[in-house]
Each structure stands twice: as C-alpha cells, then as structure tokens.
Amino acid sequence: LPNVDVFIFDCDGVIWRGDSVIEGIPETLAKLRSLGKKMYFVTNNSTKSRAGYKKKFDSLGLSDVPAEEIFSSSFAAAAYLEQTKFKDSGKKVYVIGEVGIQEELDLIGVDHFGGPEDGGKKPDMGPGCKLDHDPDVGAVVVGFDRNINYYKIQYAQLCINENPGCEFIATNTDAVTHLTDAQEWAGNGSMVGAIKGCTGKEPTVVGKPSPLMIDYLCEKLGLDRGRICMVGDRLDTDVLFGTDNGLKSVLVLSGVTTEEKLLSQENTITPDFYADSIVDFFVDETAAVEAKA
Amino acid sequence: QIRPHNPPSGVSLYGRGHTTPLIDNSATSIHLTMNLSKSALTTLVGLISASSTTAFTPSASRAARSIASRGLSSVNTAWTRRAASTVSSSCRNVSGGTALKANVLKLTEPAKDLLPNVDVFIFDCDGVIWRGDSVIEGIPETLAKLRSLGKKMYFVTNNSTKSRAGYKKKFDSLGLSDVPAEEIFSSSFAAAAYLEQTKFKDSGKKVYVIGEVGIQEELDLIGVDHFGGPEDGGKKPDMGPGCKLDHDPDVGAVVVGFDRNINYYKIQYAQLCINENPGCEFIATNTDAVTHLTDAQEWAGNGSMVGAIKGCTGKEPTVVGKPSPLMIDYLCEKLGLDRGRICMVGDRLDTDVLFGTDNGLKSVLVLSGVTTEEKLLSQENTITPDFYADSIVDFFVDETAAVEAKA
C-alpha cells in the first residue's frame, strides 16, 4: 500500500464473477479511496461502453465508481481512433461487435455501421452474385460478437482487402471468457481469428495485454508507472499487461487462475505478489481486528 | 550471369534484366531454381562448392531433372551462409558461356516437354476446369485427348461443401460425365480418408462437424458417427446467468470445413470439445483465405472458420487439403504412383503449385484462374512451377497449331 498510488483492476474475477460482486469488494474499494488511492477498472469485454459498465457497477453496489474510471476495450478502441485522428479522414468504421463499441464511437463523433443490425443478414451467393461494400470504410473494429456470421466476415474481408489503408482493429484477443460464471465461453479471439483467417493480416489490438490503454492512462494523467499496480486474475492478459509495461502486479485467486497453475513449472509469468482476493489488501487490519475480538 | 561484386562481399547473383542483386549481404540462405545446360550446371556448382572464399556453403542440392528436348536441367540448389564469412575480394568471373537465370518457362512444346514425361495429372478444379459454375472453354475435349493418350487424372478441390458424389453431379452438369467420382478428391473426402487412415472408427468416438453436407456424406461412407453441420445453423446458446452449453464428451474430433452458416453456437461447441475432451482432434479441410464461390468476387474461405476455432483454442489444426501432403501421400500410396511422373496443374501458387513442388511433383500454373502472368513473374513471387500456360487446352497447342496451319 505505501508503494502504490494507483490501482488498475481487471473486473471479471477481481471485482465480480459473472453477475455477482465478489464478497468484500465494496468495502475494500472504499478503504482504498479513504487512503487516497486512485483506481481504474479495465475490462477486455467490449460488449458494453463505459456508460454501460457504470450501470453494472451501480447494480453491484459499487456506485462510487464513475464512468471515467472504467476502461472497457470498447472505450480503448475509440480512444485509439481519437489519438490517431481517424475522424479527420472522413472515413467510416465497420463494426463487428455489440452496442458498446457503437456507443463509444458515437461519443467521439466517428461515423460507423454494422454491429448488431448485421446479425440476421445472409449474402446472396447465387451465380454472378457479389456482396457490395462501402469503399469509404477506413477501419474495421472487431469486438466480441455473439451474432457473428458469414455476412459480417465477408464484409470485413472486402473492406480490409480492397479498401486502401483500411485498418484492422481488435478490441482484444482473449481465447475464452467467463460470459456466464458457469462456463468458459469462446471469446473475441474467435471473431478476430475469423478475420485474420480470411485476410492474412494481424490486427492492432487495443485491449490487454497491449500497452495502448496504459500509455493512454499514463499520458493523460501524468502517472508514474512504478507506483501503479495492476491487479488481475489472468496471467497472460492481466499480469503480463503489468509486467510488460513497468507496473507492479498482483494476481488474485478469486478468478480463473488457481494457486497450482500460478506456481506450476510451466508458468513463466510472475507477478510481484499474489493473494486470494483484493480483500487481502487489508488483511493485517482484519487479523488485528480478529485478534482483538 | 555471376558477376564479381565489389569487395568484400563476395558473389552476387543477378537475374537477367535486373540491376539489383537477387541476394545481398543480409541473406542467410539462397535457394535457386535454375534451368541450365549441364556444362553450366557443373561449372556453377563446382565453382561455389569448391571455393572456400564464398560466404555460402551448399546445404542441399536436389537432383537435376532433365527437360529432355533442350538438354537443360532444372536444378534446385540451396546454400546457407557460413557462420564466419571469410569472403575475399577475389571472386571468380564466369566468362561468356550460358546465361544463368531463374526464369519461369511458358509451355510452348507440350508434346516434347510435358506429355511424354507425365503419366498422371492432378487438376485443381476452380480456375482450371471450371470458373464458378461454367466450364472453361475447351476443357472437355482436352480431357478426352489426355485419356486417349492413356493419361490418368485426378481432380482435387479444397472446397469441402460437396462430397465426391456431389462433385460428380457438377462434373456431369458441365459436360464432363467421363469423370467418375473416384477420380475426384474433394477436401471433404480428404478429411474422411484421414480419419480412415488413422482408424478413428475404432475409437468409437464421434465427430462434431462445422461445415456443410459434403463432409457429412463422406463421414457416412466410412461409417463414422457425426453430428452438427447445417442443423446447428440456427442455434443460439442460452447465455443467461448460470447458463452453460452442454457438449458431448464422446466427441473425438472436430472437423472444420467451409460453413456459410458459421455462428457462435458452433464456435462455442467446438471450443468445448477441443479444450475439454481429452485427445480431441482439430481437423481442417483447408485454410484458403478467400475463394471464388461465385465468379464475381473473392469470398472469405475456410480460413475464417478455421481461424475462429484457432482463436478460441490456441491450437493448430491438422490440415488435410492443399497444400498439405496428405492427399498426395494417400494417392501415391493407394495407387503406387511415381511422384516424378505426376504433374500438378492449378491456378494458385500458394496452394496448387506449392502442393506440387513441396511433394516432388511436376507443376504447371494456368492463367485461366486467379493468378495473372504479371503476378507469376513478379519479383515478390517465390513459387516457381515447371511451366505455365494460358489453360490446359495448351497441352495440345502443337496439334492446334498444326490443324490451324493446315486450314
């Protein structure tokens, strides 16, 4: 605690599991605020915008968290397009993904189409048929899309392969993700994999573990990286995000990674510390209280 | 020509008409295909092998194949850079003699250069036999002539949406009813052949299919239990709180072929099978990025379906279609063929021609499909067929010319 001014929390497996807040979290966050610590909440899930996630935080009893502290990968995609002055090009974005990306693009005034409304479309593939695509698409943004289909894949393929300079942006590439707490569900790695597979191109990834969100935060807020601590439940996205970017890192066991996996021979990613959950950030106090009682 | 380069960098190799060297000091290996007279070949290889002042040492040299009529040999040779370059400025100069160049030969004398040296032709279908749904002009007559010369032929396609029997119907509809189903090797058939070779049926396990009816029909023919395919096209998993998608623990292989009804249900089902069923195989019929599903456009190919499953499992599939050697190994083993007398004919460099060259076959690229002459001869292209032609009709160009001359 004395060595960290700013905490960056992964959400799933750290703050909540699926749709349930993890025990002790609201109190722990309140204690950190009272110590003057700043915090940000980072999630690779692009299906909601920051404003959308604010509602989730509210519903879990965490209404102290303002939207500006939430960094969803949908926001990260928009922040990237803003940093690279995409709007000045006058071009459009084709979206594979859900409303989160669309809401964030609206906030930065970038023209976009696609998204959920393309979910039911099927291209006509009879003799002599072709799918017409907009030559003014200057970027395809790919986020998690449970309504992925061949129309979207073909549309993206045409934009990326035929529109000169068209960018291929991925919110994240997680292979699997806890969309419900009962199972690991195929993640945006599959949507991105589909577009890689028909274009042969590598995307610009804006979510963890890409440094983009950290660079954005540090630049915008003038933070000292050595006094930022990344807290997450996944070694290859969260902890790596921390260690690759010069941050401190803590792995919590309240999510998908077990102590066994962390300590196994095969694991090459080492956080500064690990804990059962962030409630343990105040374990001395808890122990002291229990000792008195 | 080999010309001395200014010291201290040693030998540079120039192609005819090029003013920049094909290799430079940053190259770590050189791999050349050259058509040479035997004397020039002997000179070149001896020159470089014997000299200790060269930066490269021969690492592989495939046996020369003769191009009979002209006394030329087609040679593939490879050199890797020596660890410590001791190249001096005293480089040899080959004076006069034969111009050495890595050129691509147009097929102008098939009766001498191709037909006597090939017993078996393997034809890619799209861009060689047909384009979309139309047969390419002159194909039926050309195939008939090849048969009358006693040539065997097989038709290979990476498109898994139909079975061999399904493709037979397409051949019939295009006026090619001489082609029996047994000569057709669709990647749907290749997937079934692979499962048969690996005795999948003995495991008693099932196959989950991402793909269309072609794969299902071929699996039926080998008696392997399967499910999925088109009937999963309309499914959406329930993703409410606490929900999970149940999957069959007896799935021992997921076969992924082109599927225009790909959806999240199929992706998630495959992810669960591959990640959670011990030993579950991940098989791909092919990985073509794009394909001419209609002749008006390039459509996203099975590379996207396979990419989706790679993206959620982190696993690499076993690929059964071109350019994997599986179909060639199967053919050669089953039919006892001599690879050196098999010729692969296709319109794509990276699937068809590479399929040929990687497997010791002859290869011909035809310009009747997606590859242009410009792309074939461009500097960036590294894949070299033995010959190229406008279409396979040119296999009898001498005859046609003779007939035209008479008329």
PDB file of C-alpha atoms in Angstrom, chain A residues 19 119 122-133 144-151 153-154 157-158 161-162 173-177 179-200, chain B residues 133 233 236-247 258-265 267-268 271-272 275-276 287-291 293-314:
ATOM      1  CA  ASP A  19     -23.130 -11.057 -12.481  1.00  0.00           C
ATOM      2  CA  GLY A 119     -26.714 -10.168 -37.247  1.00  0.00           C
ATOM      3  CA  LYS A 122     -27.075 -13.556 -45.307  1.00  0.00           C
ATOM      4  CA  PRO A 123     -25.300 -12.606 -48.511  1.00  0.00           C
ATOM      5  CA  ASP A 124     -26.777 -13.718 -51.831  1.00  0.00           C
ATOM      6  CA  MET A 125     -24.325 -16.270 -53.189  1.00  0.00           C
ATOM      7  CA  GLY A 126     -26.094 -17.289 -56.383  1.00  0.00           C
ATOM      8  CA  PRO A 127     -24.277 -17.318 -59.743  1.00  0.00           C
ATOM      9  CA  GLY A 128     -22.739 -13.955 -60.559  1.00  0.00           C
ATOM     10  CA  CYS A 129     -23.534 -12.500 -57.147  1.00  0.00           C
ATOM     11  CA  LYS A 130     -21.257 -10.308 -55.105  1.00  0.00           C
ATOM     12  CA  LEU A 131     -21.547  -8.505 -51.779  1.00  0.00           C
ATOM     13  CA  ASP A 132     -21.252  -4.753 -52.278  1.00  0.00           C
ATOM     14  CA  HIS A 133     -19.209  -2.955 -49.670  1.00  0.00           C
ATOM     15  CA  PHE A 144     -16.874  -9.850 -29.155  1.00  0.00           C
ATOM     16  CA  ASP A 145     -19.957 -10.619 -31.191  1.00  0.00           C
ATOM     17  CA  ARG A 146     -22.274 -13.438 -30.249  1.00  0.00           C
ATOM     18  CA  ASN A 147     -24.091 -12.827 -33.553  1.00  0.00           C
ATOM     19  CA  ILE A 148     -21.006 -13.318 -35.720  1.00  0.00           C
ATOM     20  CA  ASN A 149     -21.995 -14.662 -39.128  1.00  0.00           C
ATOM     21  CA  TYR A 150     -20.677 -15.101 -42.676  1.00  0.00           C
ATOM     22  CA  TYR A 151     -22.104 -11.774 -43.887  1.00  0.00           C
ATOM     23  CA  ILE A 153     -16.919 -11.923 -42.062  1.00  0.00           C
ATOM     24  CA  GLN A 154     -17.212 -11.336 -45.815  1.00  0.00           C
ATOM     25  CA  GLN A 157     -12.767  -9.227 -45.620  1.00  0.00           C
ATOM     26  CA  LEU A 158     -13.755  -6.959 -48.512  1.00  0.00           C
ATOM     27  CA  ASN A 161      -8.507  -6.477 -48.530  1.00  0.00           C
ATOM     28  CA  GLU A 162      -9.877  -3.939 -51.002  1.00  0.00           C
ATOM     29  CA  THR A 173      -7.959 -11.420 -28.463  1.00  0.00           C
ATOM     30  CA  ASP A 174      -8.995 -13.415 -25.362  1.00  0.00           C
ATOM     31  CA  ALA A 175      -9.490 -17.041 -26.377  1.00  0.00           C
ATOM     32  CA  VAL A 176     -12.129 -17.709 -23.732  1.00  0.00           C
ATOM     33  CA  THR A 177     -14.010 -15.589 -21.217  1.00  0.00           C
ATOM     34  CA  LEU A 179     -19.529 -14.673 -20.043  1.00  0.00           C
ATOM     35  CA  THR A 180     -21.566 -16.655 -17.547  1.00  0.00           C
ATOM     36  CA  ASP A 181     -19.976 -17.882 -14.348  1.00  0.00           C
ATOM     37  CA  ALA A 182     -20.861 -21.487 -15.246  1.00  0.00           C
ATOM     38  CA  GLN A 183     -18.509 -21.895 -18.188  1.00  0.00           C
ATOM     39  CA  GLU A 184     -15.629 -20.529 -20.223  1.00  0.00           C
ATOM     40  CA  TRP A 185     -17.100 -19.170 -23.441  1.00  0.00           C
ATOM     41  CA  ALA A 186     -15.282 -18.649 -26.752  1.00  0.00           C
ATOM     42  CA  GLY A 187     -14.043 -15.061 -26.642  1.00  0.00           C
ATOM     43  CA  ASN A 188     -13.174 -12.354 -29.142  1.00  0.00           C
ATOM     44  CA  GLY A 189     -10.171 -14.456 -30.102  1.00  0.00           C
ATOM     45  CA  SER A 190     -12.606 -16.339 -32.339  1.00  0.00           C
ATOM     46  CA  MET A 191     -14.082 -13.268 -34.063  1.00  0.00           C
ATOM     47  CA  VAL A 192     -10.608 -11.826 -34.586  1.00  0.00           C
ATOM     48  CA  GLY A 193      -9.345 -15.255 -35.693  1.00  0.00           C
ATOM     49  CA  ALA A 194     -12.035 -15.423 -38.348  1.00  0.00           C
ATOM     50  CA  ILE A 195     -10.968 -12.073 -39.837  1.00  0.00           C
ATOM     51  CA  LYS A 196      -7.273 -12.945 -39.628  1.00  0.00           C
ATOM     52  CA  GLY A 197      -8.076 -16.196 -41.413  1.00  0.00           C
ATOM     53  CA  CYS A 198      -9.584 -14.521 -44.474  1.00  0.00           C
ATOM     54  CA  THR A 199      -7.214 -11.555 -44.735  1.00  0.00           C
ATOM     55  CA  GLY A 200      -3.869 -12.869 -43.529  1.00  0.00           C
TER      56      GLY A 200
ATOM     57  CA  ASP B 133     -20.477 -22.648 -62.456  1.00  0.00           C
ATOM     58  CA  GLY B 233     -27.017 -23.186 -38.278  1.00  0.00           C
ATOM     59  CA  LYS B 236     -28.139 -19.747 -30.300  1.00  0.00           C
ATOM     60  CA  PRO B 237     -26.801 -20.787 -26.909  1.00  0.00           C
ATOM     61  CA  ASP B 238     -28.589 -19.575 -23.781  1.00  0.00           C
ATOM     62  CA  MET B 239     -26.186 -17.165 -22.132  1.00  0.00           C
ATOM     63  CA  GLY B 240     -28.264 -16.035 -19.171  1.00  0.00           C
ATOM     64  CA  PRO B 241     -26.858 -16.082 -15.615  1.00  0.00           C
ATOM     65  CA  GLY B 242     -25.599 -19.513 -14.634  1.00  0.00           C
ATOM     66  CA  CYS B 243     -26.057 -20.949 -18.126  1.00  0.00           C
ATOM     67  CA  LYS B 244     -23.670 -23.269 -19.897  1.00  0.00           C
ATOM     68  CA  LEU B 245     -23.676 -25.068 -23.222  1.00  0.00           C
ATOM     69  CA  ASP B 246     -23.633 -28.825 -22.716  1.00  0.00           C
ATOM     70  CA  HIS B 247     -21.381 -30.730 -25.055  1.00  0.00           C
ATOM     71  CA  PHE B 258     -16.294 -24.058 -45.158  1.00  0.00           C
ATOM     72  CA  ASP B 259     -19.547 -23.113 -43.494  1.00  0.00           C
ATOM     73  CA  ARG B 260     -21.599 -20.191 -44.693  1.00  0.00           C
ATOM     74  CA  ASN B 261     -23.814 -20.701 -41.626  1.00  0.00           C
ATOM     75  CA  ILE B 262     -20.989 -20.348 -39.114  1.00  0.00           C
ATOM     76  CA  ASN B 263     -22.308 -18.951 -35.833  1.00  0.00           C
ATOM     77  CA  TYR B 264     -21.394 -18.575 -32.153  1.00  0.00           C
ATOM     78  CA  TYR B 265     -23.116 -21.817 -31.122  1.00  0.00           C
ATOM     79  CA  ILE B 267     -17.756 -21.929 -32.334  1.00  0.00           C
ATOM     80  CA  GLN B 268     -18.527 -22.475 -28.661  1.00  0.00           C
ATOM     81  CA  GLN B 271     -14.200 -24.821 -28.313  1.00  0.00           C
ATOM     82  CA  LEU B 272     -15.631 -27.014 -25.568  1.00  0.00           C
ATOM     83  CA  ASN B 275     -10.444 -27.754 -24.932  1.00  0.00           C
ATOM     84  CA  GLU B 276     -12.238 -30.215 -22.652  1.00  0.00           C
ATOM     85  CA  THR B 287      -7.284 -22.969 -44.799  1.00  0.00           C
ATOM     86  CA  ASP B 288      -7.846 -20.928 -48.002  1.00  0.00           C
ATOM     87  CA  ALA B 289      -8.275 -17.272 -47.028  1.00  0.00           C
ATOM     88  CA  VAL B 290     -10.544 -16.465 -49.962  1.00  0.00           C
ATOM     89  CA  THR B 291     -12.205 -18.485 -52.680  1.00  0.00           C
ATOM     90  CA  LEU B 293     -17.605 -19.113 -54.508  1.00  0.00           C
ATOM     91  CA  THR B 294     -19.236 -17.030 -57.207  1.00  0.00           C
ATOM     92  CA  ASP B 295     -17.224 -15.902 -60.202  1.00  0.00           C
ATOM     93  CA  ALA B 296     -17.999 -12.246 -59.402  1.00  0.00           C
ATOM     94  CA  GLN B 297     -15.994 -11.955 -56.204  1.00  0.00           C
ATOM     95  CA  GLU B 298     -13.464 -13.466 -53.838  1.00  0.00           C
ATOM     96  CA  TRP B 299     -15.370 -14.741 -50.816  1.00  0.00           C
ATOM     97  CA  ALA B 300     -13.973 -15.348 -47.326  1.00  0.00           C
ATOM     98  CA  GLY B 301     -12.913 -19.008 -47.296  1.00  0.00           C
ATOM     99  CA  ASN B 302     -12.481 -21.751 -44.722  1.00  0.00           C
ATOM    100  CA  GLY B 303      -9.506 -19.790 -43.410  1.00  0.00           C
ATOM    101  CA  SER B 304     -12.092 -17.789 -41.475  1.00  0.00           C
ATOM    102  CA  MET B 305     -13.915 -20.773 -39.933  1.00  0.00           C
ATOM    103  CA  VAL B 306     -10.605 -22.383 -39.014  1.00  0.00           C
ATOM    104  CA  GLY B 307      -9.314 -19.022 -37.758  1.00  0.00           C
ATOM    105  CA  ALA B 308     -12.291 -18.713 -35.438  1.00  0.00           C
ATOM    106  CA  ILE B 309     -11.579 -22.098 -33.848  1.00  0.00           C
ATOM    107  CA  LYS B 310      -7.847 -21.424 -33.622  1.00  0.00           C
ATOM    108  CA  GLY B 311      -8.689 -18.110 -31.943  1.00  0.00           C
ATOM    109  CA  CYS B 312     -10.629 -19.712 -29.080  1.00  0.00           C
ATOM    110  CA  THR B 313      -8.464 -22.802 -28.547  1.00  0.00           C
ATOM    111  CA  GLY B 314      -4.938 -21.648 -29.359  1.00  0.00           C
TER     112      GLY B 314
END
